[in-house]
PDB file of C-alpha atoms in Angstrom:
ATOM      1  CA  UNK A  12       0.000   0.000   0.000  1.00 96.00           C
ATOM      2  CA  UNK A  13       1.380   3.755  -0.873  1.00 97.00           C
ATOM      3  CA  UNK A  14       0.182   6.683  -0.383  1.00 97.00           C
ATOM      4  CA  UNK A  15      -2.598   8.789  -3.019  1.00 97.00           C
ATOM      5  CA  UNK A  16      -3.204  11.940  -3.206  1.00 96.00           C
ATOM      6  CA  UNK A  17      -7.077  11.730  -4.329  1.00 94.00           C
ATOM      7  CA  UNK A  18      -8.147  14.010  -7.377  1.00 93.00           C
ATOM      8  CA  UNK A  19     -11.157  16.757  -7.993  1.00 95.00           C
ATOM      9  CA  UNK A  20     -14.377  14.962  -7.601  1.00 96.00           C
ATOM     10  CA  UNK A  21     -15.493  14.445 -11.349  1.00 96.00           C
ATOM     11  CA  UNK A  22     -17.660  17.132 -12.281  1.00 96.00           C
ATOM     12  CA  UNK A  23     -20.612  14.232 -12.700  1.00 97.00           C
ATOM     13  CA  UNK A  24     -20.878  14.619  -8.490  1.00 97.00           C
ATOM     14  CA  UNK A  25     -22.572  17.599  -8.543  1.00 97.00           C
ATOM     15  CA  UNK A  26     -24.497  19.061  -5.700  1.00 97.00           C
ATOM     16  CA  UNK A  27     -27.357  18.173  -7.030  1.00 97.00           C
ATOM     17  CA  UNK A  28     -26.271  15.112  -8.599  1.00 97.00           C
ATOM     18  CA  UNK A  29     -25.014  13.645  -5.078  1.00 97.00           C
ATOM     19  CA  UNK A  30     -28.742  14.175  -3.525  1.00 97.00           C
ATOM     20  CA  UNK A  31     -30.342  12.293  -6.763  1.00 97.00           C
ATOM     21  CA  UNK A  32     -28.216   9.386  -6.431  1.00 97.00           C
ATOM     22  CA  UNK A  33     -27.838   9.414  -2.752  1.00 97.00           C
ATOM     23  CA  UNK A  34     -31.896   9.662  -2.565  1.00 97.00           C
ATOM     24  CA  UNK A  35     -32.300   6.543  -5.496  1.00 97.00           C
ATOM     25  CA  UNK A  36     -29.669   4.036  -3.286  1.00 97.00           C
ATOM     26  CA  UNK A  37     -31.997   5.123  -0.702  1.00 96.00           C
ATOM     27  CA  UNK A  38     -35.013   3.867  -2.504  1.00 96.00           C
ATOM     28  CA  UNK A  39     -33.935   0.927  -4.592  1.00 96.00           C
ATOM     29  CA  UNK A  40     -30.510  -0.176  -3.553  1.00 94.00           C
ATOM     30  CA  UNK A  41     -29.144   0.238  -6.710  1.00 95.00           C
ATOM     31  CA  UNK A  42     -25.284   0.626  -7.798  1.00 95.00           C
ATOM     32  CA  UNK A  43     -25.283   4.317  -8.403  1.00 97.00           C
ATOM     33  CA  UNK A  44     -21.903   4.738  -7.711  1.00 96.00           C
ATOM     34  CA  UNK A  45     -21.190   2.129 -10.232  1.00 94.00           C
ATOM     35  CA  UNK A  46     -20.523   4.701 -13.227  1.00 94.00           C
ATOM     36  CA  UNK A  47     -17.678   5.620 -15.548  1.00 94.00           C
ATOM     37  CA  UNK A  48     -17.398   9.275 -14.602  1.00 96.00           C
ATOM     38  CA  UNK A  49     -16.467   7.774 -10.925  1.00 96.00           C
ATOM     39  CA  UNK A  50     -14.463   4.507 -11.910  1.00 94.00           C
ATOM     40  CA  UNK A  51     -12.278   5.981 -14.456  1.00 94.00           C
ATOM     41  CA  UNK A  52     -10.830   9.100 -12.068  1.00 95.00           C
ATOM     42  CA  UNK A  53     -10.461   7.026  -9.333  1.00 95.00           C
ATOM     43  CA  UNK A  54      -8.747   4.123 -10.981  1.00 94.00           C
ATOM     44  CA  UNK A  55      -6.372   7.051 -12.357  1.00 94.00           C
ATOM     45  CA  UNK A  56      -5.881   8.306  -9.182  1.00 95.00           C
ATOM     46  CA  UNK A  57      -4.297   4.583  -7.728  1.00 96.00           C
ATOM     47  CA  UNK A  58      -2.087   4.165 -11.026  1.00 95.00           C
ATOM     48  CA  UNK A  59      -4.818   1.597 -12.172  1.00 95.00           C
ATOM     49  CA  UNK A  60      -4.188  -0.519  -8.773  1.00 96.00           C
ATOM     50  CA  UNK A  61      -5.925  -1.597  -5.757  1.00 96.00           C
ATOM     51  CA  UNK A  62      -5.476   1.205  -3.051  1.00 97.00           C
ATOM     52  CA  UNK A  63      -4.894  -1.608  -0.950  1.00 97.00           C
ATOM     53  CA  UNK A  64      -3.478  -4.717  -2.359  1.00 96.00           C
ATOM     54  CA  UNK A  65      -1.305  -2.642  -4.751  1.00 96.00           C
ATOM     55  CA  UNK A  66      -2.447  -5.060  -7.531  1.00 94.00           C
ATOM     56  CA  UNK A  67      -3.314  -3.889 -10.767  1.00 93.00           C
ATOM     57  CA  UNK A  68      -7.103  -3.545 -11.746  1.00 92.00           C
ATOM     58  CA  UNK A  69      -6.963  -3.503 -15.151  1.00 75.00           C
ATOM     59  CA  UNK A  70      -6.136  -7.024 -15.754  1.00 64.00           C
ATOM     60  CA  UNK A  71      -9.168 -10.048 -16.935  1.00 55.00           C
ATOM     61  CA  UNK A  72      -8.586 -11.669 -13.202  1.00 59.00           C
ATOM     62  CA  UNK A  73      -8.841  -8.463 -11.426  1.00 71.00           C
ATOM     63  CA  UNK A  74     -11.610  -5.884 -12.163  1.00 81.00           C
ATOM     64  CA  UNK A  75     -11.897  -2.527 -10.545  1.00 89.00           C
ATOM     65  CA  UNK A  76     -14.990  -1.818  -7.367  1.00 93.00           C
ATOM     66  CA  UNK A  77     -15.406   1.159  -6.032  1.00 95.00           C
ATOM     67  CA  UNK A  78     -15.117   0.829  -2.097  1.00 96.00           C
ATOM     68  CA  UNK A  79     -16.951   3.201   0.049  1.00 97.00           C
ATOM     69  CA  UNK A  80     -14.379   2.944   3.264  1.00 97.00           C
ATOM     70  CA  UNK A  81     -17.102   3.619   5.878  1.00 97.00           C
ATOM     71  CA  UNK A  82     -19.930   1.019   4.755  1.00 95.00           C
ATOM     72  CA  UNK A  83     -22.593   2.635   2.073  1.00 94.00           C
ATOM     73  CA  UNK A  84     -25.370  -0.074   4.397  1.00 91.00           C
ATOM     74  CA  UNK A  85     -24.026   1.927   7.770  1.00 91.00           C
ATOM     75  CA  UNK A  86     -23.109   5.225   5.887  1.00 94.00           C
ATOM     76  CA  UNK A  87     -26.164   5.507   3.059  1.00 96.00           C
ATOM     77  CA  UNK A  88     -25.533   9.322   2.977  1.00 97.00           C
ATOM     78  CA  UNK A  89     -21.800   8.876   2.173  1.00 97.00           C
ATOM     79  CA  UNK A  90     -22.775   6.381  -1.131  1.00 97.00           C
ATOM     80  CA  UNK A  91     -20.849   8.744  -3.886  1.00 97.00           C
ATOM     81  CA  UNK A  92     -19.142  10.679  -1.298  1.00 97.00           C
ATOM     82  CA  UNK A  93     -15.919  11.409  -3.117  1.00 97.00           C
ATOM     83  CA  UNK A  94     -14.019  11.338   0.190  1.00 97.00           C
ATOM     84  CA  UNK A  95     -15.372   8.168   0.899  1.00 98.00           C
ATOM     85  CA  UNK A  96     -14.591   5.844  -2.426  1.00 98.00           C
ATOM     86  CA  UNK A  97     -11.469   3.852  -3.045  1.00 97.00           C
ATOM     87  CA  UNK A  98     -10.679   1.690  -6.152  1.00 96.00           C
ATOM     88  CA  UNK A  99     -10.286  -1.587  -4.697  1.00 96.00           C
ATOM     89  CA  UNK A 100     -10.163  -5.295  -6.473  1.00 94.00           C
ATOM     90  CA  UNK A 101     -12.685  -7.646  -5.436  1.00 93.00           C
ATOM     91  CA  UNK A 102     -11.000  -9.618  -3.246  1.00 94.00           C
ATOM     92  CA  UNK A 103      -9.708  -6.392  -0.473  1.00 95.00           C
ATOM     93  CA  UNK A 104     -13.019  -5.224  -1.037  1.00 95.00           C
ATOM     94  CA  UNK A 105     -14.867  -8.739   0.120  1.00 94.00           C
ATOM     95  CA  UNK A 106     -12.989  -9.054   2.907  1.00 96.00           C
ATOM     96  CA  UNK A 107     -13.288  -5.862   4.316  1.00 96.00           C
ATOM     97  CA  UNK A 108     -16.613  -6.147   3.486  1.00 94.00           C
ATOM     98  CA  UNK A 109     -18.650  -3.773   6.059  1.00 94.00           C
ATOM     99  CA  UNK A 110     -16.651  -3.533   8.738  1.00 96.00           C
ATOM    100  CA  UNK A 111     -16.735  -0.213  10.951  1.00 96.00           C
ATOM    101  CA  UNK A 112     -13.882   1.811  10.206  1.00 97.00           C
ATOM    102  CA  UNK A 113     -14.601   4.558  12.692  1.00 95.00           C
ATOM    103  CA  UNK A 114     -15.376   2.587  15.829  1.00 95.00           C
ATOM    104  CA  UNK A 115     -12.102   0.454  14.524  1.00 96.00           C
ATOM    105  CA  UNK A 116     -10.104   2.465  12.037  1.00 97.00           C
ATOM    106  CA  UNK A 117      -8.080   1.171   9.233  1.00 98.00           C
ATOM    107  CA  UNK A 118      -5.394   3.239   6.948  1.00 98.00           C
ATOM    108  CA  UNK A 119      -7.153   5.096   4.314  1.00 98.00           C
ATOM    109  CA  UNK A 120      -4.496   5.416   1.675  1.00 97.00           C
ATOM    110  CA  UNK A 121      -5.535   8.601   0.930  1.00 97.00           C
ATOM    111  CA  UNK A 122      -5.707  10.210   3.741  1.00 96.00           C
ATOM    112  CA  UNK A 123      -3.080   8.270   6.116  1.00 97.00           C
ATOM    113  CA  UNK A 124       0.589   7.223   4.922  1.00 97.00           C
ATOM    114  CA  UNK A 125       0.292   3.657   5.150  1.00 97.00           C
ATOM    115  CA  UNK A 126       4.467   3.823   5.995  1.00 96.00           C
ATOM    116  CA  UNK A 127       3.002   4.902   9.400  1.00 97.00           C
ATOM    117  CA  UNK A 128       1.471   2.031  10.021  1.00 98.00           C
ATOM    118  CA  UNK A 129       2.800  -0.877   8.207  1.00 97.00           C
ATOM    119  CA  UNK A 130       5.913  -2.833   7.946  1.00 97.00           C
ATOM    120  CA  UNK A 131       7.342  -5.360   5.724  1.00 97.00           C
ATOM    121  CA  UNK A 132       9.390  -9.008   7.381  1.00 94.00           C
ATOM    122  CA  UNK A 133      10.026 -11.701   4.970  1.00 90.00           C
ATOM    123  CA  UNK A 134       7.227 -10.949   2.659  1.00 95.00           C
ATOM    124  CA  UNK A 135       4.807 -10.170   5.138  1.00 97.00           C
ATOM    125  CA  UNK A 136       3.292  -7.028   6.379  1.00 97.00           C
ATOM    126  CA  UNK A 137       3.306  -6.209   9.997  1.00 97.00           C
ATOM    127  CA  UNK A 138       1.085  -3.229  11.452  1.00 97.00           C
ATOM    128  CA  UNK A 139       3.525  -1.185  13.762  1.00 97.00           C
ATOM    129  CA  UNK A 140       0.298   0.939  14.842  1.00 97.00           C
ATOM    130  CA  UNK A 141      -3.248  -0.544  15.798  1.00 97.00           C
ATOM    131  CA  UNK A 142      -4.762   0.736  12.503  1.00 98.00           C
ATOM    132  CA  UNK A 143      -2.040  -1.203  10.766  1.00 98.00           C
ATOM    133  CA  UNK A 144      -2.453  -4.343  12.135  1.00 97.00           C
ATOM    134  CA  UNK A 145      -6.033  -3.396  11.981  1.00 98.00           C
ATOM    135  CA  UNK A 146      -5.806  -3.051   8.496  1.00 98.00           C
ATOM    136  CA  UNK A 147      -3.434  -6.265   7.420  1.00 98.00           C
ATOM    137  CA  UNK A 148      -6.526  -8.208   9.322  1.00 97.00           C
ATOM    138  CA  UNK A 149      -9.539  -6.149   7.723  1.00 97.00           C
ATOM    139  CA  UNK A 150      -8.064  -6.362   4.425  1.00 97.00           C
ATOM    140  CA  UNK A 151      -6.435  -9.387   4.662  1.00 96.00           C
ATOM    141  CA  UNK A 152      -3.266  -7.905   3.171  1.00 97.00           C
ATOM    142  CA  UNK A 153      -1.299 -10.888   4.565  1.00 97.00           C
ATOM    143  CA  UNK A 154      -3.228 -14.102   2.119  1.00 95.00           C
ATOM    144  CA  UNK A 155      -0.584 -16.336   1.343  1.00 94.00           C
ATOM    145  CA  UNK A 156      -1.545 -17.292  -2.282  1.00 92.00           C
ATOM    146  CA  UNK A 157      -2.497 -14.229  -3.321  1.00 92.00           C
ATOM    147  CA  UNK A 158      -0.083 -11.367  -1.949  1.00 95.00           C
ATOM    148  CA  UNK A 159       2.012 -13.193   0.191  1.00 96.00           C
ATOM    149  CA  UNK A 160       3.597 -15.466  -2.573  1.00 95.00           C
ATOM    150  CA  UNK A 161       3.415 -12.838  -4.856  1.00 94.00           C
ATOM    151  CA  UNK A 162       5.736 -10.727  -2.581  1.00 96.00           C
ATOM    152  CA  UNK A 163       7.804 -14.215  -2.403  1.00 97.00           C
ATOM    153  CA  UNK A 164       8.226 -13.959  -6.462  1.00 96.00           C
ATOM    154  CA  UNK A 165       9.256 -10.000  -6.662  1.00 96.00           C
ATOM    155  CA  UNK A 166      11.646 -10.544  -3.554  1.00 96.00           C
ATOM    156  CA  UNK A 167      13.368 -13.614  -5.936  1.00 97.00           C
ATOM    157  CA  UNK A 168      13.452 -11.377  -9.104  1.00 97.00           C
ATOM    158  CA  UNK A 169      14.604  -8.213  -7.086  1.00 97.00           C
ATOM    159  CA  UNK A 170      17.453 -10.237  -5.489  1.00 97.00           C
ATOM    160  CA  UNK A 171      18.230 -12.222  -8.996  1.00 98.00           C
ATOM    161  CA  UNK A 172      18.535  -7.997 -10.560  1.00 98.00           C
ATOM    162  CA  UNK A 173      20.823  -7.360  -8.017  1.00 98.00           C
ATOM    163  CA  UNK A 174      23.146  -9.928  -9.012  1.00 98.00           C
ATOM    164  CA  UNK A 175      22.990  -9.264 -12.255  1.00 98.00           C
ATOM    165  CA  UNK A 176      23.629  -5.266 -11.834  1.00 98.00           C
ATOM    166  CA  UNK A 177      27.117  -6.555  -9.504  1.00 98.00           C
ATOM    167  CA  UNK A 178      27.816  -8.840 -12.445  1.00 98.00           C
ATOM    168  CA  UNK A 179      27.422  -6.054 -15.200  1.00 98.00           C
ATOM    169  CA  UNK A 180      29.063  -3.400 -12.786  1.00 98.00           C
ATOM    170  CA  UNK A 181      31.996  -5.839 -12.591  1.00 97.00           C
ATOM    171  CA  UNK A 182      31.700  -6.144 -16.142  1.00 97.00           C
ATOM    172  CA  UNK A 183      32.519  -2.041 -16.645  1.00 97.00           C
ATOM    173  CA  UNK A 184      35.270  -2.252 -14.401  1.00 95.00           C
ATOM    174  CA  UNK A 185      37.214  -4.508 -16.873  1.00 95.00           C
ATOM    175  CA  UNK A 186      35.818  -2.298 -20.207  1.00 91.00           C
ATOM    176  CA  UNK A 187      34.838   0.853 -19.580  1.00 88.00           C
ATOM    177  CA  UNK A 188      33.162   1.575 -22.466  1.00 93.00           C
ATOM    178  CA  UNK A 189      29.717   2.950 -23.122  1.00 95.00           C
ATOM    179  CA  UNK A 190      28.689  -0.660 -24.440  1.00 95.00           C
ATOM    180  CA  UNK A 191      29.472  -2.598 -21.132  1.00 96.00           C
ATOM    181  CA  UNK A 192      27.960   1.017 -18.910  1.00 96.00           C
ATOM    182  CA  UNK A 193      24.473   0.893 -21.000  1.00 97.00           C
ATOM    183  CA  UNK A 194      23.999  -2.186 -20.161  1.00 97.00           C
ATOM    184  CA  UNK A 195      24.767  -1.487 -16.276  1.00 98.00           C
ATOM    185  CA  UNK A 196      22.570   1.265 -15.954  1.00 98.00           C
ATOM    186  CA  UNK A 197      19.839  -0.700 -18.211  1.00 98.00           C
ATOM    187  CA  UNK A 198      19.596  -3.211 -15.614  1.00 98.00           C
ATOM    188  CA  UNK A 199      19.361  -1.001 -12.369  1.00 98.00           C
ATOM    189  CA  UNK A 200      16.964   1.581 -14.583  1.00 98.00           C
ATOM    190  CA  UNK A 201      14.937  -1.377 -14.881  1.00 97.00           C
ATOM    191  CA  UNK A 202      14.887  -2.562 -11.191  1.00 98.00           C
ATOM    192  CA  UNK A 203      14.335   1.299 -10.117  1.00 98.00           C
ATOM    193  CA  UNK A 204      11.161   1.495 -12.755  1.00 97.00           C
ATOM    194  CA  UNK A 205       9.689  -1.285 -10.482  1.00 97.00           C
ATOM    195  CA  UNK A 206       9.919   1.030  -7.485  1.00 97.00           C
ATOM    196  CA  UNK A 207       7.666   4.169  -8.592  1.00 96.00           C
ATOM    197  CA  UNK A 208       4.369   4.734  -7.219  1.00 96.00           C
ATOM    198  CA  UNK A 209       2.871   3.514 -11.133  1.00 95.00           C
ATOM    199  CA  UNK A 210       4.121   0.252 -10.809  1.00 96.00           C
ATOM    200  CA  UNK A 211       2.242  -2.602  -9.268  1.00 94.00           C
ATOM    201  CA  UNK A 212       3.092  -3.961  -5.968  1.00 96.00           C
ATOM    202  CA  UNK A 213       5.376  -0.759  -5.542  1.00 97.00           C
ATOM    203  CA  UNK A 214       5.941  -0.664  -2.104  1.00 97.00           C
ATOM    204  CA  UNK A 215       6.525  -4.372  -1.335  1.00 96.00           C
ATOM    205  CA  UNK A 216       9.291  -3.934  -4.184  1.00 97.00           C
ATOM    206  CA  UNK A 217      10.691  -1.005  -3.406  1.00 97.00           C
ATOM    207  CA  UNK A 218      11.398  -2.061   0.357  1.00 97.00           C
ATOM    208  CA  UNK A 219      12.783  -5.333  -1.053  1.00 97.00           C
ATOM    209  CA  UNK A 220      15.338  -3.729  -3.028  1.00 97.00           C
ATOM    210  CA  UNK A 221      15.852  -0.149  -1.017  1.00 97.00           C
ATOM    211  CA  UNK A 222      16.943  -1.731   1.778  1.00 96.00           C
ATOM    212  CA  UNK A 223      19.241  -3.957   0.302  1.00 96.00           C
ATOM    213  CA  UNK A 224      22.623  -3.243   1.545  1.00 96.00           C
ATOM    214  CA  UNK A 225      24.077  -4.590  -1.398  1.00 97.00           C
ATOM    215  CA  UNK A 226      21.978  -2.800  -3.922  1.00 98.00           C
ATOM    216  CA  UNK A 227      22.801   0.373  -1.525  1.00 98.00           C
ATOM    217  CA  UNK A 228      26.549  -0.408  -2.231  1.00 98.00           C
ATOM    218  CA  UNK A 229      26.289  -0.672  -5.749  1.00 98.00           C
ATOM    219  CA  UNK A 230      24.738   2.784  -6.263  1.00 98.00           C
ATOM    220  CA  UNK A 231      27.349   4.413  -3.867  1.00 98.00           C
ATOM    221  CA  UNK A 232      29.830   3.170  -6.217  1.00 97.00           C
ATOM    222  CA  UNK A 233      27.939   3.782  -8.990  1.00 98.00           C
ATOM    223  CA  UNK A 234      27.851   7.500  -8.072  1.00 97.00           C
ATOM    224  CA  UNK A 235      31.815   7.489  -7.072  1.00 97.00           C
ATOM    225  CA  UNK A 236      32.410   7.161 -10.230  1.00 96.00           C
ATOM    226  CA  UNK A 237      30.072   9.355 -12.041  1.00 96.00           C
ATOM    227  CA  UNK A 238      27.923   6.511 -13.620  1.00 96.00           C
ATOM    228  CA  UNK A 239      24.284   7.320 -12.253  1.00 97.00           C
ATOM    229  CA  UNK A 240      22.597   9.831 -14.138  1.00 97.00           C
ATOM    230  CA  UNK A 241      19.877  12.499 -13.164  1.00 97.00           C
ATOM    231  CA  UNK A 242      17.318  10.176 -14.453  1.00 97.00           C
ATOM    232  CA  UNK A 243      18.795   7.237 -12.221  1.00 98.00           C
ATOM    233  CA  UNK A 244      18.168   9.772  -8.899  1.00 98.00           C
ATOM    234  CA  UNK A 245      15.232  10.886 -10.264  1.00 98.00           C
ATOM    235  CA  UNK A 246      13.618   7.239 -10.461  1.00 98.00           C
ATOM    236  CA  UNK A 247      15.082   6.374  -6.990  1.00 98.00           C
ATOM    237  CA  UNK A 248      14.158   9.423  -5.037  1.00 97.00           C
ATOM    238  CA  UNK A 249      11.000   8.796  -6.321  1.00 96.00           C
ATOM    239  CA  UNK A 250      10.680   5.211  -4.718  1.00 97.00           C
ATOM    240  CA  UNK A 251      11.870   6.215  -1.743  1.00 97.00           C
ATOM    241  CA  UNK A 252       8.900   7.908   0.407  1.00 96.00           C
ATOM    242  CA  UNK A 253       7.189   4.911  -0.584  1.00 96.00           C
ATOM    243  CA  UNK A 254       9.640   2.323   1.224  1.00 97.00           C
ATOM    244  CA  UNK A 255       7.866   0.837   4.340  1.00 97.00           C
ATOM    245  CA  UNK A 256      10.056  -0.046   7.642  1.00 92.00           C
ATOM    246  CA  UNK A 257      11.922  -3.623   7.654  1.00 89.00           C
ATOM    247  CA  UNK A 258      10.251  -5.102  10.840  1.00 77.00           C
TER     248      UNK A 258
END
């Protein structure tokens, strides 16, 4: 989970617009808030991913529902409040399900940074705050098919990368030419692209390989001897607010 910064409410949630649908879920129970003029800016607003999961939406397996974080049963008022939706997948939507999340708060993505609340330890997410351990059980952030062995499979590619960036690093040091260095910086560019907020899974990945002492001593020496680029920092500083504490 990262942090969002949530958009303008589409100009479809007018004033008046609000009180007609709000006023027909009343009535009929229908999916109002079930509409391309809400879907589309919110799924922009994740990066096309699950605010919670981090997986992408836009995939056959995993179609986007708009969550309304306190409970549109509970909360019928709040039922295309744009404070209140989240693009979720199916599956963190299910399982939180209608749980209270003001009598027992969870981290709202777009309000809270979820670094302030969860951790990552051998592929698994630990809450270091009540609403983060709140929110790995609410959420079920911690399923082992589903997130926990896909964290297993980016930490084995991440680690695999770093190899091969030491290999191709030792590779310059024999030819420095710009032959053997493209293919250096290809790698880690590559590794770092992985790490931005767009990417999916971001912050499992970028924690994997940002706190990596070995992948921190290959960019120190990297930058000793003038091989990283502006567009190498500008990747990594990027990743870096999203990297979540090593429990």
């Amino acid at each position: 989970m990262i942090k969002l910064q949530r958009v303008l409410a589409p100009t479809y949630l007018t004033v008046e617009k609000v009180a007609e649908l709000t006023a027909e879920f009343k009535s009929s129970g229908k999916s109002v808030w079930n509409h391309h003029h809400i879907k589309e800016p919110l799924l922009c607003s994740s990066f096309g991913k699950c605010a919670y999961c981090e997986c992408p939406l836009e995939t056959e397996s995993n179609y986007m529902e708009v969550e309304h974080f306190e409970d549109k049963k509970s909360n019928p008022d709040k039922v295309v409040d744009w404070e209140n939706l989240l693009p979720s997948c199916k599956k963190c939507n299910s399982s939180k399900g209608t749980h209270d999340v003001v009598a027992d708060p969870i981290v709202n993505p777009y309000r809270d940074d979820p670094k302030d609340h969860l951790a990552l330890r051998l592929y698994r997410l630990r809450g270091i705050s009540e609403i983060g351990a709140c929110t790995i059980q609410v959420t079920n952030l911690n399923h082992s098919d589903r997130l926990v062995f896909s964290r297993y499979k980016i930490g084995e590619k991440v680690s695999e990368l770093i190899e091969t960036s030491w290999e191709r690093w030792n590779a310059y040091q024999v030819a420095v030419d710009t032959r053997t260095k493209n293919r250096l910086l290809g790698v880690v560019e590559g590794l770092l692209r992985e790490c931005v907020p767009q990417a999916n899974y971001a912050a499992s990945t970028a924690t994997m390989l940002l706190t990596d002492s070995s992948f921190l001593e290959l960019i120190d020496k990297m930058k000793e001897a003038s091989v990283w680029p502006e567009d190498l920092e500008n990747l990594l500083q990027n990743a870096l607010p999203i990297v979540l504490k090593c429990a």
